[in-house]
Amino acid sequence: MKILREKSIHITTIATIEQMDEYFDKTDYGVVLCGRSNVGKSTFINAFFRNGLARTSKTPGKTRDVQVFSFTIADRDGEERQFTAFDLPGFGHARVSKQERKRWDILIADFFDTFHTKCLFLHLMDAQHPFLENDRLFHEFFHKFDAEHWQIFNKIDKLKKQSDRAKFKNILKSSLTTSFAISADKKQDLKQLEDAFISYLLKQ
Ligand SMILES: Nc1nc2c(ncn2[C@@H]2O[C@H](COP(=O)(O)OP(=O)(O)OP(=O)(O)O)[C@@H](O)[C@H]2O)c(=O)[nH]1
Ligand SMILES: [Mg+2]
């Protein structure tokens, strides 16, 4: 079972609820990268699906609409199946105008409303600062829509101090949700997560 990276492509950009409705019927099953701005959602797309596919940036707020990608998985018999990956804009980022922020927040709320039955939600957090205010907003969505969601703690390469790593291990241990700790940028510890979501997707 593996992702055929050469077959990953950018499909479209969704900026309005009408475009979302239109896309719904075309979608088989998908994974959604969600979480605060700058936690590494677009870097995750590049690490798992194909380098250079999504635009990343040091400046938070890079992904402004919902970016839609298609990726292909070959199962054990070599049969190929296509899935969708959605890269959401970061929730509630402060450095954009109030109006733009409102548009994003509505877009994300609409996204959950439309796609919650068809997606595995990967909630990315920065391992250095997990469970911040906006992460709670995502939790509200997961519970409201009863959406399948896993927690992904990214940037573990930045946990350099032993005390930080120990604190983080405790957070992971006490988590009640399926959780993974990775570094998307340094491509660290990706395999276990990749195997898990491939298996999950092939069952859908
Ligand atoms: N050290 C480290 N840096 C990372 C990691 N993942 C992403 N980054 C960096 O974090 C910054 C933000 O990454 P993006 O992938 O653009 O973040 P995003 O969540 O898509 O951000 P928005 O589009 O603004 O919501 C970039 O400078 C990345 O290189 C990681 O695992 N380790
Ligand atoms: Mg992004």
JSON list of C-alpha atoms and ligand atoms in Angstrom, two decimals:
[
{"chain": "A", "resi": 1, "resn": "MET", "atom": "CA", "xyz": [0.00, 0.00, 0.00]},
{"chain": "A", "resi": 2, "resn": "LYS", "atom": "CA", "xyz": [1.46, 3.32, -0.97]},
{"chain": "A", "resi": 3, "resn": "ILE", "atom": "CA", "xyz": [0.80, 6.82, -2.23]},
{"chain": "A", "resi": 4, "resn": "LEU", "atom": "CA", "xyz": [1.73, 7.23, -5.90]},
{"chain": "A", "resi": 5, "resn": "ARG", "atom": "CA", "xyz": [3.29, 10.66, -5.48]},
{"chain": "A", "resi": 6, "resn": "GLU", "atom": "CA", "xyz": [3.77, 11.28, -9.19]},
{"chain": "A", "resi": 7, "resn": "LYS", "atom": "CA", "xyz": [-0.02, 11.21, -9.59]},
{"chain": "A", "resi": 8, "resn": "SER", "atom": "CA", "xyz": [-0.79, 13.91, -7.02]},
{"chain": "A", "resi": 9, "resn": "ILE", "atom": "CA", "xyz": [-2.23, 17.06, -8.57]},
{"chain": "A", "resi": 10, "resn": "HIS", "atom": "CA", "xyz": [-3.76, 20.39, -7.60]},
{"chain": "A", "resi": 11, "resn": "ILE", "atom": "CA", "xyz": [-7.40, 20.31, -8.71]},
{"chain": "A", "resi": 12, "resn": "THR", "atom": "CA", "xyz": [-9.04, 23.58, -7.80]},
{"chain": "A", "resi": 13, "resn": "THR", "atom": "CA", "xyz": [-9.45, 26.43, -5.34]},
{"chain": "A", "resi": 14, "resn": "ILE", "atom": "CA", "xyz": [-12.68, 26.84, -3.40]},
{"chain": "A", "resi": 15, "resn": "ALA", "atom": "CA", "xyz": [-13.51, 30.35, -2.23]},
{"chain": "A", "resi": 16, "resn": "THR", "atom": "CA", "xyz": [-17.30, 30.28, -1.82]},
{"chain": "A", "resi": 17, "resn": "ILE", "atom": "CA", "xyz": [-20.04, 28.03, -0.49]},
{"chain": "A", "resi": 18, "resn": "GLU", "atom": "CA", "xyz": [-21.46, 27.67, -4.03]},
{"chain": "A", "resi": 19, "resn": "GLN", "atom": "CA", "xyz": [-18.15, 26.26, -5.27]},
{"chain": "A", "resi": 20, "resn": "MET", "atom": "CA", "xyz": [-18.13, 23.93, -2.28]},
{"chain": "A", "resi": 21, "resn": "ASP", "atom": "CA", "xyz": [-21.58, 22.54, -3.06]},
{"chain": "A", "resi": 22, "resn": "GLU", "atom": "CA", "xyz": [-20.57, 22.10, -6.68]},
{"chain": "A", "resi": 23, "resn": "TYR", "atom": "CA", "xyz": [-17.47, 20.16, -5.68]},
{"chain": "A", "resi": 24, "resn": "PHE", "atom": "CA", "xyz": [-19.27, 17.90, -3.18]},
{"chain": "A", "resi": 25, "resn": "ASP", "atom": "CA", "xyz": [-20.66, 15.49, -5.79]},
{"chain": "A", "resi": 26, "resn": "LYS", "atom": "CA", "xyz": [-17.29, 15.10, -7.48]},
{"chain": "A", "resi": 27, "resn": "THR", "atom": "CA", "xyz": [-15.55, 14.01, -4.29]},
{"chain": "A", "resi": 28, "resn": "ASP", "atom": "CA", "xyz": [-15.00, 10.41, -3.30]},
{"chain": "A", "resi": 29, "resn": "TYR", "atom": "CA", "xyz": [-13.43, 10.55, 0.15]},
{"chain": "A", "resi": 30, "resn": "GLY", "atom": "CA", "xyz": [-10.89, 12.97, 1.48]},
{"chain": "A", "resi": 31, "resn": "VAL", "atom": "CA", "xyz": [-8.46, 14.04, 4.16]},
{"chain": "A", "resi": 32, "resn": "VAL", "atom": "CA", "xyz": [-8.57, 17.57, 5.48]},
{"chain": "A", "resi": 33, "resn": "LEU", "atom": "CA", "xyz": [-5.65, 19.50, 6.86]},
{"chain": "A", "resi": 34, "resn": "CYS", "atom": "CA", "xyz": [-6.96, 21.91, 9.44]},
{"chain": "A", "resi": 35, "resn": "GLY", "atom": "CA", "xyz": [-5.51, 23.90, 12.29]},
{"chain": "A", "resi": 36, "resn": "ARG", "atom": "CA", "xyz": [-4.18, 27.34, 13.15]},
{"chain": "A", "resi": 37, "resn": "SER", "atom": "CA", "xyz": [-2.17, 29.36, 10.70]},
{"chain": "A", "resi": 38, "resn": "ASN", "atom": "CA", "xyz": [1.50, 28.44, 10.33]},
{"chain": "A", "resi": 39, "resn": "VAL", "atom": "CA", "xyz": [1.29, 24.99, 11.98]},
{"chain": "A", "resi": 40, "resn": "GLY", "atom": "CA", "xyz": [2.47, 23.31, 8.76]},
{"chain": "A", "resi": 41, "resn": "LYS", "atom": "CA", "xyz": [-0.70, 22.19, 6.93]},
{"chain": "A", "resi": 42, "resn": "SER", "atom": "CA", "xyz": [0.66, 22.99, 3.47]},
{"chain": "A", "resi": 43, "resn": "THR", "atom": "CA", "xyz": [4.06, 21.52, 4.39]},
{"chain": "A", "resi": 44, "resn": "PHE", "atom": "CA", "xyz": [2.20, 18.33, 5.35]},
{"chain": "A", "resi": 45, "resn": "ILE", "atom": "CA", "xyz": [0.58, 18.17, 1.88]},
{"chain": "A", "resi": 46, "resn": "ASN", "atom": "CA", "xyz": [4.02, 18.45, 0.30]},
{"chain": "A", "resi": 47, "resn": "ALA", "atom": "CA", "xyz": [5.59, 15.86, 2.60]},
{"chain": "A", "resi": 48, "resn": "PHE", "atom": "CA", "xyz": [2.92, 13.20, 2.06]},
{"chain": "A", "resi": 49, "resn": "PHE", "atom": "CA", "xyz": [1.55, 13.84, -1.41]},
{"chain": "A", "resi": 50, "resn": "ARG", "atom": "CA", "xyz": [4.30, 15.50, -3.48]},
{"chain": "A", "resi": 51, "resn": "ASN", "atom": "CA", "xyz": [7.00, 18.04, -2.90]},
{"chain": "A", "resi": 52, "resn": "GLY", "atom": "CA", "xyz": [6.05, 21.49, -4.19]},
{"chain": "A", "resi": 53, "resn": "LEU", "atom": "CA", "xyz": [2.32, 20.70, -4.53]},
{"chain": "A", "resi": 54, "resn": "ALA", "atom": "CA", "xyz": [1.10, 23.23, -1.93]},
{"chain": "A", "resi": 55, "resn": "ARG", "atom": "CA", "xyz": [2.39, 26.73, -1.24]},
{"chain": "A", "resi": 56, "resn": "THR", "atom": "CA", "xyz": [4.02, 27.18, 2.13]},
{"chain": "A", "resi": 57, "resn": "SER", "atom": "CA", "xyz": [5.30, 30.31, 3.80]},
{"chain": "A", "resi": 58, "resn": "LYS", "atom": "CA", "xyz": [7.07, 31.63, 6.87]},
{"chain": "A", "resi": 59, "resn": "THR", "atom": "CA", "xyz": [4.38, 34.32, 7.01]},
{"chain": "A", "resi": 60, "resn": "PRO", "atom": "CA", "xyz": [1.16, 33.03, 8.56]},
{"chain": "A", "resi": 61, "resn": "GLY", "atom": "CA", "xyz": [-1.94, 33.33, 6.41]},
{"chain": "A", "resi": 62, "resn": "LYS", "atom": "CA", "xyz": [-0.48, 31.92, 3.19]},
{"chain": "A", "resi": 63, "resn": "THR", "atom": "CA", "xyz": [-3.38, 29.61, 2.34]},
{"chain": "A", "resi": 64, "resn": "ARG", "atom": "CA", "xyz": [-6.34, 31.92, 1.79]},
{"chain": "A", "resi": 65, "resn": "ASP", "atom": "CA", "xyz": [-8.96, 29.66, 0.26]},
{"chain": "A", "resi": 66, "resn": "VAL", "atom": "CA", "xyz": [-9.61, 25.93, 0.38]},
{"chain": "A", "resi": 67, "resn": "GLN", "atom": "CA", "xyz": [-7.04, 24.28, -1.86]},
{"chain": "A", "resi": 68, "resn": "VAL", "atom": "CA", "xyz": [-8.11, 20.96, -3.34]},
{"chain": "A", "resi": 69, "resn": "PHE", "atom": "CA", "xyz": [-5.70, 18.22, -4.40]},
{"chain": "A", "resi": 70, "resn": "SER", "atom": "CA", "xyz": [-6.15, 14.73, -5.71]},
{"chain": "A", "resi": 71, "resn": "PHE", "atom": "CA", "xyz": [-3.89, 11.85, -4.69]},
{"chain": "A", "resi": 72, "resn": "THR", "atom": "CA", "xyz": [-3.74, 8.19, -5.60]},
{"chain": "A", "resi": 73, "resn": "ILE", "atom": "CA", "xyz": [-3.17, 5.18, -3.40]},
{"chain": "A", "resi": 74, "resn": "ALA", "atom": "CA", "xyz": [-2.20, 1.76, -4.71]},
{"chain": "A", "resi": 75, "resn": "ASP", "atom": "CA", "xyz": [-3.57, -1.02, -2.50]},
{"chain": "A", "resi": 76, "resn": "ARG", "atom": "CA", "xyz": [-1.90, -4.40, -1.81]},
{"chain": "A", "resi": 77, "resn": "ASP", "atom": "CA", "xyz": [-3.04, -5.79, -5.17]},
{"chain": "A", "resi": 78, "resn": "GLY", "atom": "CA", "xyz": [-1.79, -2.73, -7.04]},
{"chain": "A", "resi": 79, "resn": "GLU", "atom": "CA", "xyz": [-5.37, -1.44, -7.56]},
{"chain": "A", "resi": 80, "resn": "GLU", "atom": "CA", "xyz": [-5.41, 2.34, -7.65]},
{"chain": "A", "resi": 81, "resn": "ARG", "atom": "CA", "xyz": [-7.92, 4.56, -5.84]},
{"chain": "A", "resi": 82, "resn": "GLN", "atom": "CA", "xyz": [-8.16, 8.32, -5.92]},
{"chain": "A", "resi": 83, "resn": "PHE", "atom": "CA", "xyz": [-8.82, 10.50, -2.91]},
{"chain": "A", "resi": 84, "resn": "THR", "atom": "CA", "xyz": [-9.05, 14.20, -2.23]},
{"chain": "A", "resi": 85, "resn": "ALA", "atom": "CA", "xyz": [-6.89, 16.28, 0.08]},
{"chain": "A", "resi": 86, "resn": "PHE", "atom": "CA", "xyz": [-8.20, 19.64, 1.29]},
{"chain": "A", "resi": 87, "resn": "ASP", "atom": "CA", "xyz": [-5.80, 22.27, 2.59]},
{"chain": "A", "resi": 88, "resn": "LEU", "atom": "CA", "xyz": [-7.80, 24.72, 4.71]},
{"chain": "A", "resi": 89, "resn": "PRO", "atom": "CA", "xyz": [-6.76, 28.27, 5.54]},
{"chain": "A", "resi": 90, "resn": "GLY", "atom": "CA", "xyz": [-5.58, 28.69, 9.13]},
{"chain": "A", "resi": 91, "resn": "PHE", "atom": "CA", "xyz": [-8.37, 29.55, 11.53]},
{"chain": "A", "resi": 92, "resn": "GLY", "atom": "CA", "xyz": [-8.73, 33.04, 12.96]},
{"chain": "A", "resi": 93, "resn": "HIS", "atom": "CA", "xyz": [-5.41, 34.52, 12.00]},
{"chain": "A", "resi": 94, "resn": "ALA", "atom": "CA", "xyz": [-4.81, 37.97, 13.49]},
{"chain": "A", "resi": 95, "resn": "ARG", "atom": "CA", "xyz": [-2.63, 39.58, 10.84]},
{"chain": "A", "resi": 96, "resn": "VAL", "atom": "CA", "xyz": [-5.30, 39.82, 8.14]},
{"chain": "A", "resi": 97, "resn": "SER", "atom": "CA", "xyz": [-8.15, 42.32, 7.99]},
{"chain": "A", "resi": 98, "resn": "LYS", "atom": "CA", "xyz": [-11.28, 41.70, 10.08]},
{"chain": "A", "resi": 99, "resn": "GLN", "atom": "CA", "xyz": [-13.32, 41.31, 6.92]},
{"chain": "A", "resi": 100, "resn": "GLU", "atom": "CA", "xyz": [-10.98, 38.73, 5.41]},
{"chain": "A", "resi": 101, "resn": "ARG", "atom": "CA", "xyz": [-10.87, 36.84, 8.70]},
{"chain": "A", "resi": 102, "resn": "LYS", "atom": "CA", "xyz": [-14.64, 36.69, 8.80]},
{"chain": "A", "resi": 103, "resn": "ARG", "atom": "CA", "xyz": [-14.69, 35.34, 5.24]},
{"chain": "A", "resi": 104, "resn": "TRP", "atom": "CA", "xyz": [-12.23, 32.55, 6.19]},
{"chain": "A", "resi": 105, "resn": "ASP", "atom": "CA", "xyz": [-14.13, 31.65, 9.32]},
{"chain": "A", "resi": 106, "resn": "ILE", "atom": "CA", "xyz": [-17.39, 31.38, 7.39]},
{"chain": "A", "resi": 107, "resn": "LEU", "atom": "CA", "xyz": [-15.62, 29.36, 4.68]},
{"chain": "A", "resi": 108, "resn": "ILE", "atom": "CA", "xyz": [-14.27, 26.90, 7.24]},
{"chain": "A", "resi": 109, "resn": "ALA", "atom": "CA", "xyz": [-17.63, 26.58, 9.01]},
{"chain": "A", "resi": 110, "resn": "ASP", "atom": "CA", "xyz": [-19.30, 25.91, 5.63]},
{"chain": "A", "resi": 111, "resn": "PHE", "atom": "CA", "xyz": [-16.61, 23.39, 4.82]},
{"chain": "A", "resi": 112, "resn": "PHE", "atom": "CA", "xyz": [-17.40, 21.35, 7.95]},
{"chain": "A", "resi": 113, "resn": "ASP", "atom": "CA", "xyz": [-21.09, 21.65, 7.26]},
{"chain": "A", "resi": 114, "resn": "THR", "atom": "CA", "xyz": [-20.69, 20.33, 3.70]},
{"chain": "A", "resi": 115, "resn": "PHE", "atom": "CA", "xyz": [-17.91, 17.76, 3.95]},
{"chain": "A", "resi": 116, "resn": "HIS", "atom": "CA", "xyz": [-18.03, 16.29, 7.47]},
{"chain": "A", "resi": 117, "resn": "THR", "atom": "CA", "xyz": [-19.43, 12.94, 6.28]},
{"chain": "A", "resi": 118, "resn": "LYS", "atom": "CA", "xyz": [-16.83, 12.46, 3.58]},
{"chain": "A", "resi": 119, "resn": "CYS", "atom": "CA", "xyz": [-13.56, 13.29, 5.29]},
{"chain": "A", "resi": 120, "resn": "LEU", "atom": "CA", "xyz": [-10.96, 12.33, 7.81]},
{"chain": "A", "resi": 121, "resn": "PHE", "atom": "CA", "xyz": [-9.97, 15.56, 9.57]},
{"chain": "A", "resi": 122, "resn": "LEU", "atom": "CA", "xyz": [-6.31, 15.89, 10.52]},
{"chain": "A", "resi": 123, "resn": "HIS", "atom": "CA", "xyz": [-6.04, 18.59, 13.14]},
{"chain": "A", "resi": 124, "resn": "LEU", "atom": "CA", "xyz": [-2.50, 19.93, 13.03]},
{"chain": "A", "resi": 125, "resn": "MET", "atom": "CA", "xyz": [-1.00, 21.66, 16.02]},
{"chain": "A", "resi": 126, "resn": "ASP", "atom": "CA", "xyz": [2.45, 23.02, 16.73]},
{"chain": "A", "resi": 127, "resn": "ALA", "atom": "CA", "xyz": [4.02, 20.54, 19.17]},
{"chain": "A", "resi": 128, "resn": "GLN", "atom": "CA", "xyz": [5.61, 23.49, 20.98]},
{"chain": "A", "resi": 129, "resn": "HIS", "atom": "CA", "xyz": [2.23, 25.17, 21.59]},
{"chain": "A", "resi": 130, "resn": "PRO", "atom": "CA", "xyz": [-0.58, 22.62, 21.44]},
{"chain": "A", "resi": 131, "resn": "PHE", "atom": "CA", "xyz": [-4.23, 23.30, 22.32]},
{"chain": "A", "resi": 132, "resn": "LEU", "atom": "CA", "xyz": [-4.36, 27.05, 21.92]},
{"chain": "A", "resi": 133, "resn": "GLU", "atom": "CA", "xyz": [-7.57, 29.06, 21.80]},
{"chain": "A", "resi": 134, "resn": "ASN", "atom": "CA", "xyz": [-8.30, 28.43, 18.11]},
{"chain": "A", "resi": 135, "resn": "ASP", "atom": "CA", "xyz": [-7.71, 24.71, 18.52]},
{"chain": "A", "resi": 136, "resn": "ARG", "atom": "CA", "xyz": [-10.73, 24.66, 20.79]},
{"chain": "A", "resi": 137, "resn": "LEU", "atom": "CA", "xyz": [-12.80, 26.14, 17.98]},
{"chain": "A", "resi": 138, "resn": "PHE", "atom": "CA", "xyz": [-11.86, 23.18, 15.79]},
{"chain": "A", "resi": 139, "resn": "HIS", "atom": "CA", "xyz": [-12.87, 20.85, 18.61]},
{"chain": "A", "resi": 140, "resn": "GLU", "atom": "CA", "xyz": [-16.28, 22.47, 18.64]},
{"chain": "A", "resi": 141, "resn": "PHE", "atom": "CA", "xyz": [-16.64, 21.70, 14.94]},
{"chain": "A", "resi": 142, "resn": "PHE", "atom": "CA", "xyz": [-15.50, 18.07, 15.36]},
{"chain": "A", "resi": 143, "resn": "HIS", "atom": "CA", "xyz": [-18.03, 17.49, 18.10]},
{"chain": "A", "resi": 144, "resn": "LYS", "atom": "CA", "xyz": [-20.84, 19.41, 16.48]},
{"chain": "A", "resi": 145, "resn": "PHE", "atom": "CA", "xyz": [-20.51, 17.38, 13.28]},
{"chain": "A", "resi": 146, "resn": "ASP", "atom": "CA", "xyz": [-19.25, 14.19, 14.89]},
{"chain": "A", "resi": 147, "resn": "ALA", "atom": "CA", "xyz": [-16.42, 14.20, 12.35]},
{"chain": "A", "resi": 148, "resn": "GLU", "atom": "CA", "xyz": [-13.63, 11.61, 12.34]},
{"chain": "A", "resi": 149, "resn": "HIS", "atom": "CA", "xyz": [-10.57, 13.54, 13.53]},
{"chain": "A", "resi": 150, "resn": "TRP", "atom": "CA", "xyz": [-7.00, 12.77, 14.51]},
{"chain": "A", "resi": 151, "resn": "GLN", "atom": "CA", "xyz": [-4.55, 15.08, 16.24]},
{"chain": "A", "resi": 152, "resn": "ILE", "atom": "CA", "xyz": [-1.23, 15.68, 14.50]},
{"chain": "A", "resi": 153, "resn": "PHE", "atom": "CA", "xyz": [1.47, 17.40, 16.54]},
{"chain": "A", "resi": 154, "resn": "ASN", "atom": "CA", "xyz": [3.89, 18.87, 14.00]},
{"chain": "A", "resi": 155, "resn": "LYS", "atom": "CA", "xyz": [7.35, 20.46, 14.31]},
{"chain": "A", "resi": 156, "resn": "ILE", "atom": "CA", "xyz": [8.66, 17.93, 16.85]},
{"chain": "A", "resi": 157, "resn": "ASP", "atom": "CA", "xyz": [12.15, 18.72, 15.53]},
{"chain": "A", "resi": 158, "resn": "LYS", "atom": "CA", "xyz": [11.79, 21.98, 17.45]},
{"chain": "A", "resi": 159, "resn": "LEU", "atom": "CA", "xyz": [11.47, 20.23, 20.81]},
{"chain": "A", "resi": 160, "resn": "LYS", "atom": "CA", "xyz": [15.16, 20.43, 21.54]},
{"chain": "A", "resi": 161, "resn": "LYS", "atom": "CA", "xyz": [15.19, 20.59, 25.33]},
{"chain": "A", "resi": 162, "resn": "GLN", "atom": "CA", "xyz": [14.73, 17.39, 27.30]},
{"chain": "A", "resi": 163, "resn": "SER", "atom": "CA", "xyz": [12.15, 19.14, 29.51]},
{"chain": "A", "resi": 164, "resn": "ASP", "atom": "CA", "xyz": [10.08, 20.15, 26.46]},
{"chain": "A", "resi": 165, "resn": "ARG", "atom": "CA", "xyz": [10.16, 16.62, 25.13]},
{"chain": "A", "resi": 166, "resn": "ALA", "atom": "CA", "xyz": [9.10, 15.19, 28.51]},
{"chain": "A", "resi": 167, "resn": "LYS", "atom": "CA", "xyz": [6.22, 17.66, 28.80]},
{"chain": "A", "resi": 168, "resn": "PHE", "atom": "CA", "xyz": [5.12, 16.82, 25.28]},
{"chain": "A", "resi": 169, "resn": "LYS", "atom": "CA", "xyz": [5.24, 13.04, 25.93]},
{"chain": "A", "resi": 170, "resn": "ASN", "atom": "CA", "xyz": [2.80, 13.54, 28.81]},
{"chain": "A", "resi": 171, "resn": "ILE", "atom": "CA", "xyz": [0.43, 15.47, 26.56]},
{"chain": "A", "resi": 172, "resn": "LEU", "atom": "CA", "xyz": [0.51, 12.63, 24.03]},
{"chain": "A", "resi": 173, "resn": "LYS", "atom": "CA", "xyz": [-0.04, 9.98, 26.71]},
{"chain": "A", "resi": 174, "resn": "SER", "atom": "CA", "xyz": [-3.08, 11.71, 28.14]},
{"chain": "A", "resi": 175, "resn": "SER", "atom": "CA", "xyz": [-4.71, 12.31, 24.75]},
{"chain": "A", "resi": 176, "resn": "LEU", "atom": "CA", "xyz": [-8.00, 10.48, 24.22]},
{"chain": "A", "resi": 177, "resn": "THR", "atom": "CA", "xyz": [-7.95, 11.10, 20.45]},
{"chain": "A", "resi": 178, "resn": "THR", "atom": "CA", "xyz": [-5.84, 9.20, 17.90]},
{"chain": "A", "resi": 179, "resn": "SER", "atom": "CA", "xyz": [-2.60, 11.20, 17.89]},
{"chain": "A", "resi": 180, "resn": "PHE", "atom": "CA", "xyz": [0.68, 11.35, 16.00]},
{"chain": "A", "resi": 181, "resn": "ALA", "atom": "CA", "xyz": [3.83, 13.40, 16.48]},
{"chain": "A", "resi": 182, "resn": "ILE", "atom": "CA", "xyz": [5.78, 14.30, 13.35]},
{"chain": "A", "resi": 183, "resn": "SER", "atom": "CA", "xyz": [8.02, 16.80, 11.66]},
{"chain": "A", "resi": 184, "resn": "ALA", "atom": "CA", "xyz": [6.58, 17.46, 8.20]},
{"chain": "A", "resi": 185, "resn": "ASP", "atom": "CA", "xyz": [9.45, 19.74, 7.27]},
{"chain": "A", "resi": 186, "resn": "LYS", "atom": "CA", "xyz": [12.24, 17.38, 8.37]},
{"chain": "A", "resi": 187, "resn": "LYS", "atom": "CA", "xyz": [10.25, 14.31, 7.26]},
{"chain": "A", "resi": 188, "resn": "GLN", "atom": "CA", "xyz": [10.54, 12.76, 10.69]},
{"chain": "A", "resi": 189, "resn": "ASP", "atom": "CA", "xyz": [8.23, 9.95, 11.93]},
{"chain": "A", "resi": 190, "resn": "LEU", "atom": "CA", "xyz": [5.92, 10.14, 8.91]},
{"chain": "A", "resi": 191, "resn": "LYS", "atom": "CA", "xyz": [5.65, 6.42, 8.18]},
{"chain": "A", "resi": 192, "resn": "GLN", "atom": "CA", "xyz": [3.34, 5.36, 11.01]},
{"chain": "A", "resi": 193, "resn": "LEU", "atom": "CA", "xyz": [0.89, 8.15, 10.23]},
{"chain": "A", "resi": 194, "resn": "GLU", "atom": "CA", "xyz": [1.01, 7.44, 6.49]},
{"chain": "A", "resi": 195, "resn": "ASP", "atom": "CA", "xyz": [0.26, 3.74, 7.07]},
{"chain": "A", "resi": 196, "resn": "ALA", "atom": "CA", "xyz": [-2.60, 4.66, 9.42]},
{"chain": "A", "resi": 197, "resn": "PHE", "atom": "CA", "xyz": [-4.36, 7.04, 7.09]},
{"chain": "A", "resi": 198, "resn": "ILE", "atom": "CA", "xyz": [-3.85, 4.85, 4.02]},
{"chain": "A", "resi": 199, "resn": "SER", "atom": "CA", "xyz": [-5.47, 1.93, 5.88]},
{"chain": "A", "resi": 200, "resn": "TYR", "atom": "CA", "xyz": [-8.28, 4.16, 7.06]},
{"chain": "A", "resi": 201, "resn": "LEU", "atom": "CA", "xyz": [-8.96, 5.58, 3.59]},
{"chain": "A", "resi": 202, "resn": "LEU", "atom": "CA", "xyz": [-8.94, 2.21, 1.85]},
{"chain": "A", "resi": 203, "resn": "LYS", "atom": "CA", "xyz": [-11.73, 1.08, 4.19]},
{"chain": "A", "resi": 204, "resn": "GLN", "atom": "CA", "xyz": [-14.00, 3.96, 3.13]},
{"chain": "B", "resi": 1, "resn": "LIG", "atom": "N1", "xyz": [10.95, 23.31, 11.99]},
{"chain": "B", "resi": 1, "resn": "LIG", "atom": "C1", "xyz": [9.85, 22.99, 11.33]},
{"chain": "B", "resi": 1, "resn": "LIG", "atom": "N2", "xyz": [9.24, 23.90, 10.55]},
{"chain": "B", "resi": 1, "resn": "LIG", "atom": "C2", "xyz": [8.10, 23.54, 9.91]},
{"chain": "B", "resi": 1, "resn": "LIG", "atom": "C3", "xyz": [7.57, 22.23, 10.00]},
{"chain": "B", "resi": 1, "resn": "LIG", "atom": "N3", "xyz": [6.45, 22.17, 9.24]},
{"chain": "B", "resi": 1, "resn": "LIG", "atom": "C4", "xyz": [6.30, 23.41, 8.68]},
{"chain": "B", "resi": 1, "resn": "LIG", "atom": "N4", "xyz": [7.28, 24.23, 9.09]},
{"chain": "B", "resi": 1, "resn": "LIG", "atom": "C5", "xyz": [7.47, 25.64, 8.72]},
{"chain": "B", "resi": 1, "resn": "LIG", "atom": "O1", "xyz": [6.39, 26.41, 9.23]},
{"chain": "B", "resi": 1, "resn": "LIG", "atom": "C6", "xyz": [6.06, 27.48, 8.33]},
{"chain": "B", "resi": 1, "resn": "LIG", "atom": "C7", "xyz": [4.57, 27.42, 7.97]},
{"chain": "B", "resi": 1, "resn": "LIG", "atom": "O2", "xyz": [4.31, 26.28, 7.21]},
{"chain": "B", "resi": 1, "resn": "LIG", "atom": "P1", "xyz": [3.02, 26.16, 6.28]},
{"chain": "B", "resi": 1, "resn": "LIG", "atom": "O3", "xyz": [2.98, 24.73, 5.80]},
{"chain": "B", "resi": 1, "resn": "LIG", "atom": "O4", "xyz": [2.97, 27.23, 5.26]},
{"chain": "B", "resi": 1, "resn": "LIG", "atom": "O5", "xyz": [1.85, 26.40, 7.37]},
{"chain": "B", "resi": 1, "resn": "LIG", "atom": "P2", "xyz": [0.26, 26.43, 7.14]},
{"chain": "B", "resi": 1, "resn": "LIG", "atom": "O6", "xyz": [-0.34, 25.74, 8.34]},
{"chain": "B", "resi": 1, "resn": "LIG", "atom": "O7", "xyz": [-0.10, 25.90, 5.82]},
{"chain": "B", "resi": 1, "resn": "LIG", "atom": "O8", "xyz": [-0.03, 28.00, 7.24]},
{"chain": "B", "resi": 1, "resn": "LIG", "atom": "P3", "xyz": [-1.29, 28.84, 6.64]},
{"chain": "B", "resi": 1, "resn": "LIG", "atom": "O9", "xyz": [-1.39, 28.54, 5.17]},
{"chain": "B", "resi": 1, "resn": "LIG", "atom": "O10", "xyz": [-0.91, 30.24, 6.96]},
{"chain": "B", "resi": 1, "resn": "LIG", "atom": "O11", "xyz": [-2.50, 28.39, 7.43]},
{"chain": "B", "resi": 1, "resn": "LIG", "atom": "C8", "xyz": [6.99, 27.32, 7.11]},
{"chain": "B", "resi": 1, "resn": "LIG", "atom": "O12", "xyz": [8.09, 28.18, 7.28]},
{"chain": "B", "resi": 1, "resn": "LIG", "atom": "C9", "xyz": [7.41, 25.86, 7.20]},
{"chain": "B", "resi": 1, "resn": "LIG", "atom": "O13", "xyz": [8.68, 25.61, 6.60]},
{"chain": "B", "resi": 1, "resn": "LIG", "atom": "C10", "xyz": [8.26, 21.26, 10.80]},
{"chain": "B", "resi": 1, "resn": "LIG", "atom": "O14", "xyz": [7.90, 20.10, 10.94]},
{"chain": "B", "resi": 1, "resn": "LIG", "atom": "N5", "xyz": [9.39, 21.71, 11.45]},
{"chain": "B", "resi": 2, "resn": "MG", "atom": "MG", "xyz": [-1.06, 26.77, 4.22]}
]
